[in-house]
mmCIF file of C-alpha atoms in Angstrom:
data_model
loop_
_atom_site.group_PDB
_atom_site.id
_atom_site.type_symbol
_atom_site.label_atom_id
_atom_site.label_comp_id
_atom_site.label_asym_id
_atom_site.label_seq_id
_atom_site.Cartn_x
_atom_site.Cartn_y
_atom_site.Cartn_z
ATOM 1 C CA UNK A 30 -145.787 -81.374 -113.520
ATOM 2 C CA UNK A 31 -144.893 -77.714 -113.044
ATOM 3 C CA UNK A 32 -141.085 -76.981 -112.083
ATOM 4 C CA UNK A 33 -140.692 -75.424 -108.392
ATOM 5 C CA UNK A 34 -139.982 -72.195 -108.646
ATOM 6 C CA UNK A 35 -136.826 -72.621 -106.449
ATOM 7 C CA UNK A 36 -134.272 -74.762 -106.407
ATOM 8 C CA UNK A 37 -132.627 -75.495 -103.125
ATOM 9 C CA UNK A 38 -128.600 -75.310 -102.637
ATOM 10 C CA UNK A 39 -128.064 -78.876 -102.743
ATOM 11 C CA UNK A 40 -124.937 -78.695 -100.672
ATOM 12 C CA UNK A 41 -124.602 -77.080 -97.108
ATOM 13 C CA UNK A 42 -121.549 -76.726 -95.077
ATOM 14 C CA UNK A 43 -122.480 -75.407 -91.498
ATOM 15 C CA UNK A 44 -119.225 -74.482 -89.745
ATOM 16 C CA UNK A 45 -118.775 -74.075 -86.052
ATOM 17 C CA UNK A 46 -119.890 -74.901 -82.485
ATOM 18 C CA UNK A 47 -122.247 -72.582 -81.626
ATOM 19 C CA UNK A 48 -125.115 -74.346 -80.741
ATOM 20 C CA UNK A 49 -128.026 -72.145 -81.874
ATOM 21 C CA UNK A 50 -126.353 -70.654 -84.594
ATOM 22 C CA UNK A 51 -125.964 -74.411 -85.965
ATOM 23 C CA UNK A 52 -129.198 -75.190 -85.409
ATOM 24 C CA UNK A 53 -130.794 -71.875 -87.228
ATOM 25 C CA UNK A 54 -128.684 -72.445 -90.364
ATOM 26 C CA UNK A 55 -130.228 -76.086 -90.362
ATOM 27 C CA UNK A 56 -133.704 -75.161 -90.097
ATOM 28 C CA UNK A 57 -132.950 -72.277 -92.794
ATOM 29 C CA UNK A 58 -131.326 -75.444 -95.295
ATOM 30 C CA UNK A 59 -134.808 -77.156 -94.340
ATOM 31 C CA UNK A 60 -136.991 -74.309 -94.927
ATOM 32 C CA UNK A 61 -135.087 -73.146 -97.967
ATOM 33 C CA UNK A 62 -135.722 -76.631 -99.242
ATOM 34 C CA UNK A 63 -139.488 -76.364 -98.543
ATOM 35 C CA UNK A 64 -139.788 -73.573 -100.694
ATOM 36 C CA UNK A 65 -139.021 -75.974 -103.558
ATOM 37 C CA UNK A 66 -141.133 -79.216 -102.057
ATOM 38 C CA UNK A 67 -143.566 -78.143 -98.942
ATOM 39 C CA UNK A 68 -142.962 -82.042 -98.165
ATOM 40 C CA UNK A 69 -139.610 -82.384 -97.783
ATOM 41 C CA UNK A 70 -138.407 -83.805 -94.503
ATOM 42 C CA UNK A 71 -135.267 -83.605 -92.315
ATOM 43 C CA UNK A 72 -133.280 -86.639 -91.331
ATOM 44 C CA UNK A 73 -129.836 -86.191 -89.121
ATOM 45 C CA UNK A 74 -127.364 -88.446 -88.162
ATOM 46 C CA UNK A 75 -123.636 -88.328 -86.409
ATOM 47 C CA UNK A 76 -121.055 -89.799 -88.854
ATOM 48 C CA UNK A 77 -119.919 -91.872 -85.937
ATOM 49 C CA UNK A 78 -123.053 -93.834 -86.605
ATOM 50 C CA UNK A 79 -122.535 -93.564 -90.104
ATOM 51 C CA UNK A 80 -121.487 -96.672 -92.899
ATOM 52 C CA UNK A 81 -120.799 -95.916 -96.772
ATOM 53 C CA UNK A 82 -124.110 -98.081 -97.426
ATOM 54 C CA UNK A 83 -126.624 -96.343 -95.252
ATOM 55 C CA UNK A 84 -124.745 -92.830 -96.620
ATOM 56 C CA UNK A 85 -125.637 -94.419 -99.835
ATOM 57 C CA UNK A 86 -128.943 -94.951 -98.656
ATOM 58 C CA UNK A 87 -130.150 -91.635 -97.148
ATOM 59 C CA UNK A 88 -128.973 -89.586 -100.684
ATOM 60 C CA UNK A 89 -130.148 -91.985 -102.714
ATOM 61 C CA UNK A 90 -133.413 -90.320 -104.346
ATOM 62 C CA UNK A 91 -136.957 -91.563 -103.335
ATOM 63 C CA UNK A 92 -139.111 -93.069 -105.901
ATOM 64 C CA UNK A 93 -141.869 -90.167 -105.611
ATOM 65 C CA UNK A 94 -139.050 -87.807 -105.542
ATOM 66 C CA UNK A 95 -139.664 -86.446 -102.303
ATOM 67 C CA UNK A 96 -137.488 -83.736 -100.706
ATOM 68 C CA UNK A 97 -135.345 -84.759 -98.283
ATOM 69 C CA UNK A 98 -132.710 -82.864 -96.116
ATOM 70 C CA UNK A 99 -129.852 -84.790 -94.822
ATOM 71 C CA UNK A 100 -127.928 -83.765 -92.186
ATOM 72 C CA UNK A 101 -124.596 -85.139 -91.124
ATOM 73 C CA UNK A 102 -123.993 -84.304 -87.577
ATOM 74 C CA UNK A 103 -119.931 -83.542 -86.102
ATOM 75 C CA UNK A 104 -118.367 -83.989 -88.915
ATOM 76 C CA UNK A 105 -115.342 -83.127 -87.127
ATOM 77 C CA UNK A 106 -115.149 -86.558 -86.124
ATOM 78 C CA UNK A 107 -115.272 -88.007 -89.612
ATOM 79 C CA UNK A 108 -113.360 -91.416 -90.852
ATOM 80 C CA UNK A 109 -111.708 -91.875 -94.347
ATOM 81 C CA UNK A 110 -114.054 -94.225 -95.381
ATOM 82 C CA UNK A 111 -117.517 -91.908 -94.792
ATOM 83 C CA UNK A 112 -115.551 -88.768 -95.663
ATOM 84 C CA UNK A 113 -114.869 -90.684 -99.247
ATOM 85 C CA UNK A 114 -118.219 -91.614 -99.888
ATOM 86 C CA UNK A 115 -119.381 -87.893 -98.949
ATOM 87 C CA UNK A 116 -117.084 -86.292 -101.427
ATOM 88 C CA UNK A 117 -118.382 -88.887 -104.282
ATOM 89 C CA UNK A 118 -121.578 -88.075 -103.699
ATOM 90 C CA UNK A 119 -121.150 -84.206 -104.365
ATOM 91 C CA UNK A 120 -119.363 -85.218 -107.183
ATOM 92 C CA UNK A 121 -123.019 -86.361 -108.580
ATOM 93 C CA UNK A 122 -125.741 -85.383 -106.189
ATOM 94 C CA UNK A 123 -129.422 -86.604 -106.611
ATOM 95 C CA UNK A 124 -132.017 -84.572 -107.701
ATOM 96 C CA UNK A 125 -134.498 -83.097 -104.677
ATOM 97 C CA UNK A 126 -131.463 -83.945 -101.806
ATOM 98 C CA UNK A 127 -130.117 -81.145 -99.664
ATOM 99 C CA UNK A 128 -127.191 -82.811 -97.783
ATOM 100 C CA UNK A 129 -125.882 -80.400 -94.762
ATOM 101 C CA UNK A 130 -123.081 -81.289 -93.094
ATOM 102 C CA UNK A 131 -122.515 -80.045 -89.632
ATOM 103 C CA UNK A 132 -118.516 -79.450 -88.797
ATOM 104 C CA UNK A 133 -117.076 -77.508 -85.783
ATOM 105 C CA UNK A 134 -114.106 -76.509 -88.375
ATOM 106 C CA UNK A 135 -111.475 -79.471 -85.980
ATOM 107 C CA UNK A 136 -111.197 -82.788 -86.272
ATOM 108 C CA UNK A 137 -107.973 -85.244 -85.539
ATOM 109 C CA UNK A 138 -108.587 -87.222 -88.720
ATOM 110 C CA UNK A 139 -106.445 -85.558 -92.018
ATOM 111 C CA UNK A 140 -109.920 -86.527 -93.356
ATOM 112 C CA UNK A 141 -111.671 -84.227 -90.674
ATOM 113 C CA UNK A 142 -109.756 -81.621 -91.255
ATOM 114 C CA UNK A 143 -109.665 -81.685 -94.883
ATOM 115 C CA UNK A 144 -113.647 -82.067 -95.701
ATOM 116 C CA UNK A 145 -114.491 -78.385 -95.080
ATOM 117 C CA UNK A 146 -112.031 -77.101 -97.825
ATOM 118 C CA UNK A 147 -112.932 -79.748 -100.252
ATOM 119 C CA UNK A 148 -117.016 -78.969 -99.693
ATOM 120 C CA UNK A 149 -115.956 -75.630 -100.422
ATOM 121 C CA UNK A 150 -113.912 -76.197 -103.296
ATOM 122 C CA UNK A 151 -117.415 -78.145 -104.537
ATOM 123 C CA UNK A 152 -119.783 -74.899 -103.966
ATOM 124 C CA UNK A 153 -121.354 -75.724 -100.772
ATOM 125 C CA UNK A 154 -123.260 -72.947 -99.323
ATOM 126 C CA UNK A 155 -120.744 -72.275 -95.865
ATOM 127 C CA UNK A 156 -122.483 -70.642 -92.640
ATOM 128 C CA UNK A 157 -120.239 -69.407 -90.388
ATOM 129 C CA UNK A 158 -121.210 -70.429 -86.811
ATOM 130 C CA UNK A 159 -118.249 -69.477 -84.524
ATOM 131 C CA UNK A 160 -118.450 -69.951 -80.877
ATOM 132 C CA UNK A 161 -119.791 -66.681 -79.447
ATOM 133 C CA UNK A 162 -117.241 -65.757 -76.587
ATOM 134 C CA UNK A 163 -115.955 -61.839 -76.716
ATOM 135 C CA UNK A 164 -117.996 -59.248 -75.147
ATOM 136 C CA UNK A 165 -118.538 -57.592 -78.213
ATOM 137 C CA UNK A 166 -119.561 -60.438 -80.417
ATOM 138 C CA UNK A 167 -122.554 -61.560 -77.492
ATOM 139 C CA UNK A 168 -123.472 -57.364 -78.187
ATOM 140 C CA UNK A 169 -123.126 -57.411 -81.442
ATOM 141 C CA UNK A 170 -125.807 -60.590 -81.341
ATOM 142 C CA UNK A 171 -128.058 -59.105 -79.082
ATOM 143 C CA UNK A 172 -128.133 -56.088 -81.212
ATOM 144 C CA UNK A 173 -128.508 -58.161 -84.126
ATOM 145 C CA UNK A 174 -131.838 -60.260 -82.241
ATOM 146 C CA UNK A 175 -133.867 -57.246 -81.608
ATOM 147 C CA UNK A 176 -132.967 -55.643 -85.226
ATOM 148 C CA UNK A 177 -134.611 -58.853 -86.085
ATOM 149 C CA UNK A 178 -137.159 -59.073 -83.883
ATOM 150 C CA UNK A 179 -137.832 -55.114 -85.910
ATOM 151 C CA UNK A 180 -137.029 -53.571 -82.530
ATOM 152 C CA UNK A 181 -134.263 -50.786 -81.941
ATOM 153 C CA UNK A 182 -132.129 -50.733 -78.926
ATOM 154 C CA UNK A 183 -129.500 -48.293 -77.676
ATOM 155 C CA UNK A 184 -125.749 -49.390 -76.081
ATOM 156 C CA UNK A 185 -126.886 -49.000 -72.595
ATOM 157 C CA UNK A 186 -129.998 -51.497 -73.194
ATOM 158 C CA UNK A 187 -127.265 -53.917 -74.620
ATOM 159 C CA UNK A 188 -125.200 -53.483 -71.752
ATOM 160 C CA UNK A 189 -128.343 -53.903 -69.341
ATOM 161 C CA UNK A 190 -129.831 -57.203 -71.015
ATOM 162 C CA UNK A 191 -126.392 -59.073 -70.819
ATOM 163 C CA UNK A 192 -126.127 -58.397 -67.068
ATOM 164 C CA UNK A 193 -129.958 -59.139 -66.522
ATOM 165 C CA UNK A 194 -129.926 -62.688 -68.748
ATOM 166 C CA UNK A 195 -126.161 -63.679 -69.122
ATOM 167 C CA UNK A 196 -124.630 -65.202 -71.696
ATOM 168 C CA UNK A 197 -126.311 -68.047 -73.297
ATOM 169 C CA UNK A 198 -127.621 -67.187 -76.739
ATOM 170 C CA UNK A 199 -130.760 -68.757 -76.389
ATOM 171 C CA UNK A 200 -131.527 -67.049 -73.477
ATOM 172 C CA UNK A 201 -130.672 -63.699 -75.194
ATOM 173 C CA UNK A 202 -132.318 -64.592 -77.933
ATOM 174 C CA UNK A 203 -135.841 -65.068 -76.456
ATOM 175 C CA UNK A 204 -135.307 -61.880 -74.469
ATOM 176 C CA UNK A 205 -134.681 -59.398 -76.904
ATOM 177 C CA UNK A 206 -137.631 -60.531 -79.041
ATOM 178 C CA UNK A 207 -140.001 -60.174 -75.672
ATOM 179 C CA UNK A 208 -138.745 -57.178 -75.387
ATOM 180 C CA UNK A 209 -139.226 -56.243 -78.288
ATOM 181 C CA UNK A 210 -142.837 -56.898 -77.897
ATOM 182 C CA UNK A 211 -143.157 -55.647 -74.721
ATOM 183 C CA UNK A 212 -141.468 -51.951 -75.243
ATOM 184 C CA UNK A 213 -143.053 -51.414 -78.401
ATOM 185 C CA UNK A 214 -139.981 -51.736 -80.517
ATOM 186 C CA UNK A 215 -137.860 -49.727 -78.529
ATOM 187 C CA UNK A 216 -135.414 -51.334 -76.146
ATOM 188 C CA UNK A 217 -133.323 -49.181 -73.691
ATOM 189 C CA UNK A 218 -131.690 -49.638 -69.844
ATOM 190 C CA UNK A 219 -135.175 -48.757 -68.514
ATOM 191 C CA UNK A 220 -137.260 -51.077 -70.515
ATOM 192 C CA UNK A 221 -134.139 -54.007 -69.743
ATOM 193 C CA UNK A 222 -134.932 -53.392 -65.828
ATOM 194 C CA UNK A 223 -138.513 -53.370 -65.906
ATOM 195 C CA UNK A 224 -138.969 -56.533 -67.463
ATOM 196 C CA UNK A 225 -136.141 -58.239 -66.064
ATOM 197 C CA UNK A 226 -135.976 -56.738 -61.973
ATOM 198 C CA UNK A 227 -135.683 -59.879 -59.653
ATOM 199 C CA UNK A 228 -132.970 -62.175 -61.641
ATOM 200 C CA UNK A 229 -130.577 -63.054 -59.374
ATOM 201 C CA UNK A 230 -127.731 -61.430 -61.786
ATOM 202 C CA UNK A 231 -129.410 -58.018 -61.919
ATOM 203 C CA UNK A 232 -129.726 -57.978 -58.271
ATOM 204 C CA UNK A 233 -126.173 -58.210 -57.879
ATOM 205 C CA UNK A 234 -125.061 -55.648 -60.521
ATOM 206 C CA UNK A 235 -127.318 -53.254 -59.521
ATOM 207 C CA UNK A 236 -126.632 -53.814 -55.525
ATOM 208 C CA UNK A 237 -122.995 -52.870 -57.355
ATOM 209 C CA UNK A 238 -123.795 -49.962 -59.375
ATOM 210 C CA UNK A 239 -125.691 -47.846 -56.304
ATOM 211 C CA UNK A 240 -122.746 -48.842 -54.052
ATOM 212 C CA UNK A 241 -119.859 -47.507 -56.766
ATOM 213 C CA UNK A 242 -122.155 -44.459 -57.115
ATOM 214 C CA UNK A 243 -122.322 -43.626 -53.624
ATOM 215 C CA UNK A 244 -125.944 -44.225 -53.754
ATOM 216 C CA UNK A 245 -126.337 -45.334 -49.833
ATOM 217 C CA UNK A 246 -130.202 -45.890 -49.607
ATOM 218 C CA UNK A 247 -130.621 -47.265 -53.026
ATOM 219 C CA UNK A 248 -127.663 -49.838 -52.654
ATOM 220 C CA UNK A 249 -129.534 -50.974 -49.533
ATOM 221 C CA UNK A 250 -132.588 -51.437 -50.663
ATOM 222 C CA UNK A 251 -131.424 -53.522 -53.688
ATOM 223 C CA UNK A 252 -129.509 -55.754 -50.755
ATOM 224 C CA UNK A 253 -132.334 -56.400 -49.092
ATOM 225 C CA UNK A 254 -134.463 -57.134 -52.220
ATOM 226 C CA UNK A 255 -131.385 -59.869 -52.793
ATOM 227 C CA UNK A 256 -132.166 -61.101 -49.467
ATOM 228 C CA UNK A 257 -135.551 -61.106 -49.539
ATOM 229 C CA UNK A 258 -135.738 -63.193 -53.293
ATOM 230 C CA UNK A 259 -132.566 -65.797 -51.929
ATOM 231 C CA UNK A 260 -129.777 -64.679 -54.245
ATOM 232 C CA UNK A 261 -126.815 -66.394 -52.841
ATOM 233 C CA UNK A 262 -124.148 -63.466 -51.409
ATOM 234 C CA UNK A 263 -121.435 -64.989 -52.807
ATOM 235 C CA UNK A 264 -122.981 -63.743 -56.025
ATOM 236 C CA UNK A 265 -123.702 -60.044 -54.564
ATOM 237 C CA UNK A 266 -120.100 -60.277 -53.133
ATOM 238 C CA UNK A 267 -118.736 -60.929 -56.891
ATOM 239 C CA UNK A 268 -120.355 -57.983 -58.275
ATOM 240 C CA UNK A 269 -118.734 -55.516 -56.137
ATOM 241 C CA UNK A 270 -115.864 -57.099 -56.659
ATOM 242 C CA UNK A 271 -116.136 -56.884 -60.035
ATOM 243 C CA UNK A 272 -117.308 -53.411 -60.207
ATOM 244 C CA UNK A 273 -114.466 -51.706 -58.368
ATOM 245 C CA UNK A 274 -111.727 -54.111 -59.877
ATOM 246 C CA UNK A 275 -113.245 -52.408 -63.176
ATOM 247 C CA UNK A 276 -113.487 -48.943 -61.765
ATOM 248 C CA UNK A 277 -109.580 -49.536 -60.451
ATOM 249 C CA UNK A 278 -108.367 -50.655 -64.179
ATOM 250 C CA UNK A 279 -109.948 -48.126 -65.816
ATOM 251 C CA UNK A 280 -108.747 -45.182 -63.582
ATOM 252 C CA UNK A 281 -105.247 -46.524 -63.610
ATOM 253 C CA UNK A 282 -105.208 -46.710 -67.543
ATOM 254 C CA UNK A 283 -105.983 -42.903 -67.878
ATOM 255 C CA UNK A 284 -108.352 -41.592 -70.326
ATOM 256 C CA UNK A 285 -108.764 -42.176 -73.724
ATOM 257 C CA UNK A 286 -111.172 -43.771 -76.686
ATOM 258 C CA UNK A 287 -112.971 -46.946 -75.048
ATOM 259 C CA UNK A 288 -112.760 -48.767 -78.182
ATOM 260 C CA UNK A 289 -108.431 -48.771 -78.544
ATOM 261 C CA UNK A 290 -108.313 -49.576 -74.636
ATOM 262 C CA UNK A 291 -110.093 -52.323 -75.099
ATOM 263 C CA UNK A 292 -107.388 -54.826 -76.803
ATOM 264 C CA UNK A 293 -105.189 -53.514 -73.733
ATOM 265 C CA UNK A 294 -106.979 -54.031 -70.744
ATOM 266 C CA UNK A 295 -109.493 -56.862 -72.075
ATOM 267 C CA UNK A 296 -112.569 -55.464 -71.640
ATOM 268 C CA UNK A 297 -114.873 -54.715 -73.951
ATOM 269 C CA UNK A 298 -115.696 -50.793 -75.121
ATOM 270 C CA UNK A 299 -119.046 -50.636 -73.325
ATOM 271 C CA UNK A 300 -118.035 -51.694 -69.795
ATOM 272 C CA UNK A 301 -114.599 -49.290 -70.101
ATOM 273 C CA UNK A 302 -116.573 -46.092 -70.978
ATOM 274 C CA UNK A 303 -119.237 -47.365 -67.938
ATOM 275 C CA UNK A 304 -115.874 -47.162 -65.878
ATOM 276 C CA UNK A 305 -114.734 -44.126 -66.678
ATOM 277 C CA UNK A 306 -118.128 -42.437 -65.705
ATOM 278 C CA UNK A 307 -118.415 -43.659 -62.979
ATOM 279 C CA UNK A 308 -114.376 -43.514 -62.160
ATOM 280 C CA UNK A 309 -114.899 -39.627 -61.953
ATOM 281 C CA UNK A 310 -116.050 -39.529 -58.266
ATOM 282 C CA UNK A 311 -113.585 -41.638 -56.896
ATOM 283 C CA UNK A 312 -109.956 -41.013 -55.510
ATOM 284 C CA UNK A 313 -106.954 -43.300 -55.502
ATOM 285 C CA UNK A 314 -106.904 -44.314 -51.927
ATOM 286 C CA UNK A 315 -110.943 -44.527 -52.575
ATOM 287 C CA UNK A 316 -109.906 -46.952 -54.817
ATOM 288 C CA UNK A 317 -107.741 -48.752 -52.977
ATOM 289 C CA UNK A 318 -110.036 -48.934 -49.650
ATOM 290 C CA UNK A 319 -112.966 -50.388 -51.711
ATOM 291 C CA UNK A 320 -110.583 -53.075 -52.872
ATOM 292 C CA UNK A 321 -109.697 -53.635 -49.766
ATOM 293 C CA UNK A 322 -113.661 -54.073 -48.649
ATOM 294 C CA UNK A 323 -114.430 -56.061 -51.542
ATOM 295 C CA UNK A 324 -111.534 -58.675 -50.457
ATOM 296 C CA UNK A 325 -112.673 -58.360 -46.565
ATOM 297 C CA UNK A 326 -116.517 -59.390 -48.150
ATOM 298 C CA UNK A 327 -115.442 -61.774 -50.610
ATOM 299 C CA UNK A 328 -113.763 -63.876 -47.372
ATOM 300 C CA UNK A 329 -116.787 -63.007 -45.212
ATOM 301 C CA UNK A 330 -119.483 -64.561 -47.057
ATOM 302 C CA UNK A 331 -117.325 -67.956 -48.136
ATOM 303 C CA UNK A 332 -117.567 -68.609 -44.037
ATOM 304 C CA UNK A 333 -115.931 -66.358 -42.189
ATOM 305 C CA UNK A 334 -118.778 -64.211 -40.802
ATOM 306 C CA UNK A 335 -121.334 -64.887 -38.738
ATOM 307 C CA UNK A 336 -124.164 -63.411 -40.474
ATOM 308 C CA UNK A 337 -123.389 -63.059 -44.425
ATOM 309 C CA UNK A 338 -126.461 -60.442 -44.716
ATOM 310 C CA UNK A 339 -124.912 -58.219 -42.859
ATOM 311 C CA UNK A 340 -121.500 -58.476 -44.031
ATOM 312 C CA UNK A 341 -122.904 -57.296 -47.090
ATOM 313 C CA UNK A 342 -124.764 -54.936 -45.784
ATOM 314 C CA UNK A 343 -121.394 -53.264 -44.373
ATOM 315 C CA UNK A 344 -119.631 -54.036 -47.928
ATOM 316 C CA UNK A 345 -122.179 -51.655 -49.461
ATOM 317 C CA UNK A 346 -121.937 -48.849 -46.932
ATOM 318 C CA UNK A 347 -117.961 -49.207 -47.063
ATOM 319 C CA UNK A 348 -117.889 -48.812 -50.527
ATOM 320 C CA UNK A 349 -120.127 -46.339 -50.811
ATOM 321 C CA UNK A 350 -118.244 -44.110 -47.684
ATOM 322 C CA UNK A 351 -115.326 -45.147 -49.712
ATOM 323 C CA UNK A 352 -116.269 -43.144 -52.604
ATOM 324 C CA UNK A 353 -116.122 -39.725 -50.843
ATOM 325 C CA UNK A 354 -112.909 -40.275 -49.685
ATOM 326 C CA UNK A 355 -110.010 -37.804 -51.042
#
């Protein structure tokens, strides 16, 4: 028999609790291991379920020497026992087993918290799967997805696609590589709004953005596009409110780089130099009567209008008359 001509890593130490993330660096054990045996198949299984004999089992190796990739699932919540019959196996491992072990980088056990070091200390390939959660990480990802997807896309597409999909990675995931497809390769706002107008979420940031901008007619017609498609007003309501608390902060905070205000006022760089665009055209009592509006709305559409559509209807136009005042 010929040799393969690649020889998987035959330990894996995936480390974190981001959910995608985790499950691309197990499919990349599994196809890294199919290089070496296009038969090799994937078995997973929480250590909860685990015993020391059916570890035994799984890594013990087949006799046609199949490839196999194990994976052992929250390893966070590893016992002594398991966690001792993992660490003899990679003393020795078998010949044609890829064992990946899955840990969000807790645990309550000292054997839980100890494993990751000690499948480092024994040369396990580590993928770093952090929880996604600052603004600039979730950019940095979608900036990362259409790079991979061989796409380009410029800050204000990034900014765009988070406000039209959110922030769930899968979600982002699947859109930049559409768009990607769709544009051509090259992602920007316009591209972001053209494939994405009607999500509730865009609806409300852009009802927001014409009404900060002063932008009468076009904040209106985005309202009644939110009517007209059902996106709750509580939603709508939020986005002003969000958009003129931001506006407010920014002012207030003066001017300076975007990227060393951002530790300070907990924003991220991209929605504080937004701000202080669109902070030029307003006053300080501006400021302070669209705050005011954006409370009176808020209130409104949570029950105490009458007719929610048109409470946001006079939000808009409030804000907007707001912005010319000096």
């Amino acid at each position: 028999m010929t040799a393969p001509a690649t020889t998987p890593p035959p330990l894996h130490l995936v480390l974190g609790d981001e959910e995608l993330l985790v499950e691309r660096a197990v499919y990349a054990a599994l196809d890294a291991a199919r290089l070496a045996d296009a038969t090799a198949d994937l078995t997973r299984v929480r250590v909860s379920d685990l015993t020391a004999p059916v570890l035994a089992e799984l890594v013990s190796p087949s006799l046609f020497s199949e490839g196999r990739v194990i994976v052992l699932e929250s390893a966070h919540d590893i016992g002594q026992d398991i966690a001792d019959a993992v660490l003899a196996y990679i003393a020795q491992p078998a010949d044609g087993i890829v064992l990946v072990v899955v840990h969000s980088g807790g645990g309550r056990s000292k054997a839980a918290k100890s494993l990751p070091s000690a499948l480092k200390k024994a040369g396990a390939v580590v993928t770093e799967c952090a929880k996604i959660s600052k603004p600039a990480e979730r950019e940095a990802f979608v900036r990362n997805e259409v790079r991979k997807a061989g796409g380009r896309i410029d800050a204000a597409g990034v900014v765009a696609l988070i406000d039209a999909v959110g922030s769930d990675l899968r979600e982002l995931a699947s859109a930049s590589a559409q768009l990607v497809a769709d544009s051509g390769g090259n992602v920007d706002e316009a591209a972001v709004r053209t494939y994405h107008t009607g999500r509730a979420d865009v609806t409300g940031f852009m009802v927001a953005e014409k009404a900060v901008a002063g932008d009468r007619a076009a904040a209106l017609e985005s309202v009644r596009w939110a009517q007209q498609i059902g996106v709750p007003h509580v939603l709508v309501a939020d986005a002003l409110a969000d958009a003129v608390r931001t506006i407010a902060r920014v002012s207030a905070a003066g001017r300076g780089n975007p990227n060393q205000m951002a530790g300070e006022l907990g924003m991220p760089p991209w929605k504080i130099r937004k701000a202080q665009g669109q902070s030029r055209g307003w006053s300080a009592g501006g400021l302070a009567e669209a705050m005011r509006v954006a409370a009176r709305v808020n209130a409104e559409v949570k029950g105490a209008a009458a007719s929610p559509d048109y409470a946001i209807e006079r939000a808009v136009l409030d804000i907007a008359a707001a912005r010319e005042r000096r």
